[in-house]
């Protein structure tokens, strides 16, 4: 029996609770078949928390998240809350968690599983075998920099201001996450900015180069302007392995990379904080899709992204590489067998709902564990 690992589960809104249910079944399966137990707690976040407590991220949720080894997050938001003022919106739930837990490194894999090669908008040959990881800085840069706001000028016209600002420390800590990843993967890292026109870009390039030279001489580091990177991702995505970017460029490039894989319902993510002296770090895992209000409650959501987020949790927070890989393989085998939720249907495949997809993954896990 492995020691208890404390996971806070935050299903949230819309399809969040539906896809989380399928992860819970995997967790029960692991308890039964792999003799791994987790100490699970469930908390409130997003619209559900707003209705119950008046806050999209109540203090209690933050405290529990701080006390957990890992947070498994569903999704938040929906049309019911769309007319609320900005500071009340369910989406603030995730922003507060990221801030309170100091989660500065967002890891987004873009992986094309062989059975889904045709789901991409690019030609199969361009994306077949694609497996890249975008590391996005997620607590700094232009989304948080001051000054920011909209002001009215003396001439009565309005002016909007955002500020791109990065300190050396902010760049260095996310760069180390990317270098560590590159070391574990192919040993290649592409750092992305606009050093040609932005001062933060110049500093970014300098700091990443210094760290590479001093601490990771074995990693092959290259630099690329963000606009070129967007173009290269569409033209020759397989040239990349780990891509490091600031908040704004990372946001855009990771969505672009997600589109290369063809389905939102398949993509997980992790957001990590800094390790403490014992190596423990706060971490939150979530699918990249939102609460999908258009299909919520219908039992047709694809649970794979949530399951694969759990696999990332096992790998990154608990070092359980074998179990993580087992879940990933089970998902791929189900897809190869032709079962699909509506969002990833292809010619000759059978359409199933959320729980049948979950059943199929459990069956594959049974076979893999036999
Ligand atoms: P979305 O990702 O929720 O949905 C986009 C489209 O993809 C929809 O047609 C949806 O049905 C489909 N889709 C998404 N996930 C799917 C899945 N697992 N299976 C099958 N189909 C799936 O994005 P949106 O519509 O722009 O946003 C809806 C709500 O979610 C908004 O309130 C938004 O603010 C919120 N949101 C939350 C998060 C988060 O919680 N981290 C992220 C993005 C959006």
CSV table of C-alpha atoms and ligand atoms in Angstrom, one decimal, residues 11-13 15 19 73-82 89-91 94 98 263-267 269 284 286-296 300-306 341-344 354, ligand 1:
chain,number,residue,atom,x,y,z
A,11,UNK,CA,-15.1,19.6,-10.3
A,12,UNK,CA,-16.6,23.2,-10.8
A,13,UNK,CA,-19.3,23.8,-13.3
A,15,UNK,CA,-19.2,19.4,-17.8
A,19,UNK,CA,-15.9,14.3,-16.6
A,73,UNK,CA,-9.5,20.9,-11.3
A,74,UNK,CA,-12.5,20.5,-13.6
A,75,UNK,CA,-13.7,23.7,-15.3
A,76,UNK,CA,-15.6,26.8,-14.3
A,77,UNK,CA,-18.0,29.3,-15.8
A,78,UNK,CA,-21.2,29.4,-17.8
A,79,UNK,CA,-23.8,31.7,-19.3
A,80,UNK,CA,-25.7,31.8,-16.0
A,81,UNK,CA,-22.9,34.0,-14.6
A,82,UNK,CA,-21.9,35.9,-17.8
A,89,UNK,CA,-17.1,35.9,-12.3
A,90,UNK,CA,-16.6,32.2,-11.7
A,91,UNK,CA,-13.4,32.3,-13.9
A,94,UNK,CA,-8.9,29.6,-11.1
A,98,UNK,CA,-3.0,30.1,-9.3
A,263,UNK,CA,-9.7,18.3,-30.1
A,264,UNK,CA,-10.1,20.3,-27.0
A,265,UNK,CA,-11.6,17.3,-25.3
A,266,UNK,CA,-8.3,15.5,-25.4
A,267,UNK,CA,-5.8,18.0,-23.9
A,269,UNK,CA,-2.5,20.7,-18.5
A,284,UNK,CA,-2.9,22.1,-10.2
A,286,UNK,CA,-6.9,20.6,-15.4
A,287,UNK,CA,-8.1,20.0,-18.9
A,288,UNK,CA,-7.6,22.9,-21.2
A,289,UNK,CA,-11.3,23.0,-22.2
A,290,UNK,CA,-13.9,25.1,-20.3
A,291,UNK,CA,-17.2,24.1,-18.9
A,292,UNK,CA,-18.8,23.5,-22.3
A,293,UNK,CA,-22.2,24.8,-21.4
A,294,UNK,CA,-23.6,23.8,-24.8
A,295,UNK,CA,-23.3,20.1,-24.0
A,296,UNK,CA,-23.4,20.1,-20.2
A,300,UNK,CA,-21.8,13.4,-24.1
A,301,UNK,CA,-18.6,15.2,-23.0
A,302,UNK,CA,-15.3,13.7,-23.7
A,303,UNK,CA,-13.7,12.7,-20.4
A,304,UNK,CA,-10.2,12.0,-21.9
A,305,UNK,CA,-8.7,15.5,-21.1
A,306,UNK,CA,-9.7,15.2,-17.5
A,341,UNK,CA,-17.3,10.9,-28.1
A,342,UNK,CA,-19.0,13.2,-30.5
A,343,UNK,CA,-16.2,15.8,-30.5
A,344,UNK,CA,-13.7,13.4,-32.0
A,354,UNK,CA,-19.1,10.0,-21.3
B,1,LIG,P1,-15.2,25.4,-23.9
B,1,LIG,O1,-13.8,24.8,-23.9
B,1,LIG,O2,-16.0,25.2,-22.7
B,1,LIG,O3,-16.0,24.9,-25.2
B,1,LIG,C1,-15.6,25.1,-26.6
B,1,LIG,C2,-16.3,24.1,-27.5
B,1,LIG,O4,-15.6,22.8,-27.3
B,1,LIG,C3,-17.7,23.8,-27.2
B,1,LIG,O5,-18.5,23.6,-28.3
B,1,LIG,C4,-17.7,22.6,-26.3
B,1,LIG,O6,-18.9,21.8,-26.4
B,1,LIG,C5,-16.5,21.8,-26.8
B,1,LIG,N1,-15.9,21.1,-25.8
B,1,LIG,C6,-15.1,21.5,-24.8
B,1,LIG,N2,-14.7,20.5,-24.0
B,1,LIG,C7,-15.3,19.4,-24.5
B,1,LIG,C8,-15.2,18.0,-24.1
B,1,LIG,N3,-14.6,17.6,-23.0
B,1,LIG,N4,-15.9,17.1,-24.8
B,1,LIG,C9,-16.6,17.5,-25.9
B,1,LIG,N5,-16.7,18.8,-26.3
B,1,LIG,C10,-16.0,19.7,-25.6
B,1,LIG,O7,-15.0,27.0,-24.2
B,1,LIG,P2,-16.0,28.2,-24.2
B,1,LIG,O8,-17.3,27.7,-24.8
B,1,LIG,O9,-15.3,29.3,-24.8
B,1,LIG,O10,-16.3,28.5,-22.7
B,1,LIG,C11,-17.4,28.0,-21.9
B,1,LIG,C12,-17.2,28.5,-20.5
B,1,LIG,O11,-16.0,27.9,-19.9
B,1,LIG,C13,-17.0,30.0,-20.3
B,1,LIG,O12,-17.7,30.4,-19.2
B,1,LIG,C14,-15.5,30.2,-20.2
B,1,LIG,O13,-15.2,31.3,-19.4
B,1,LIG,C15,-15.2,28.9,-19.4
B,1,LIG,N6,-13.8,28.5,-19.5
B,1,LIG,C16,-13.3,28.0,-18.3
B,1,LIG,C17,-12.0,27.4,-18.4
B,1,LIG,C18,-11.4,26.9,-17.1
B,1,LIG,O14,-12.2,26.5,-16.2
B,1,LIG,N7,-10.1,26.8,-16.9
B,1,LIG,C19,-11.2,27.5,-19.5
B,1,LIG,C20,-11.8,27.9,-20.7
B,1,LIG,C21,-13.1,28.5,-20.7
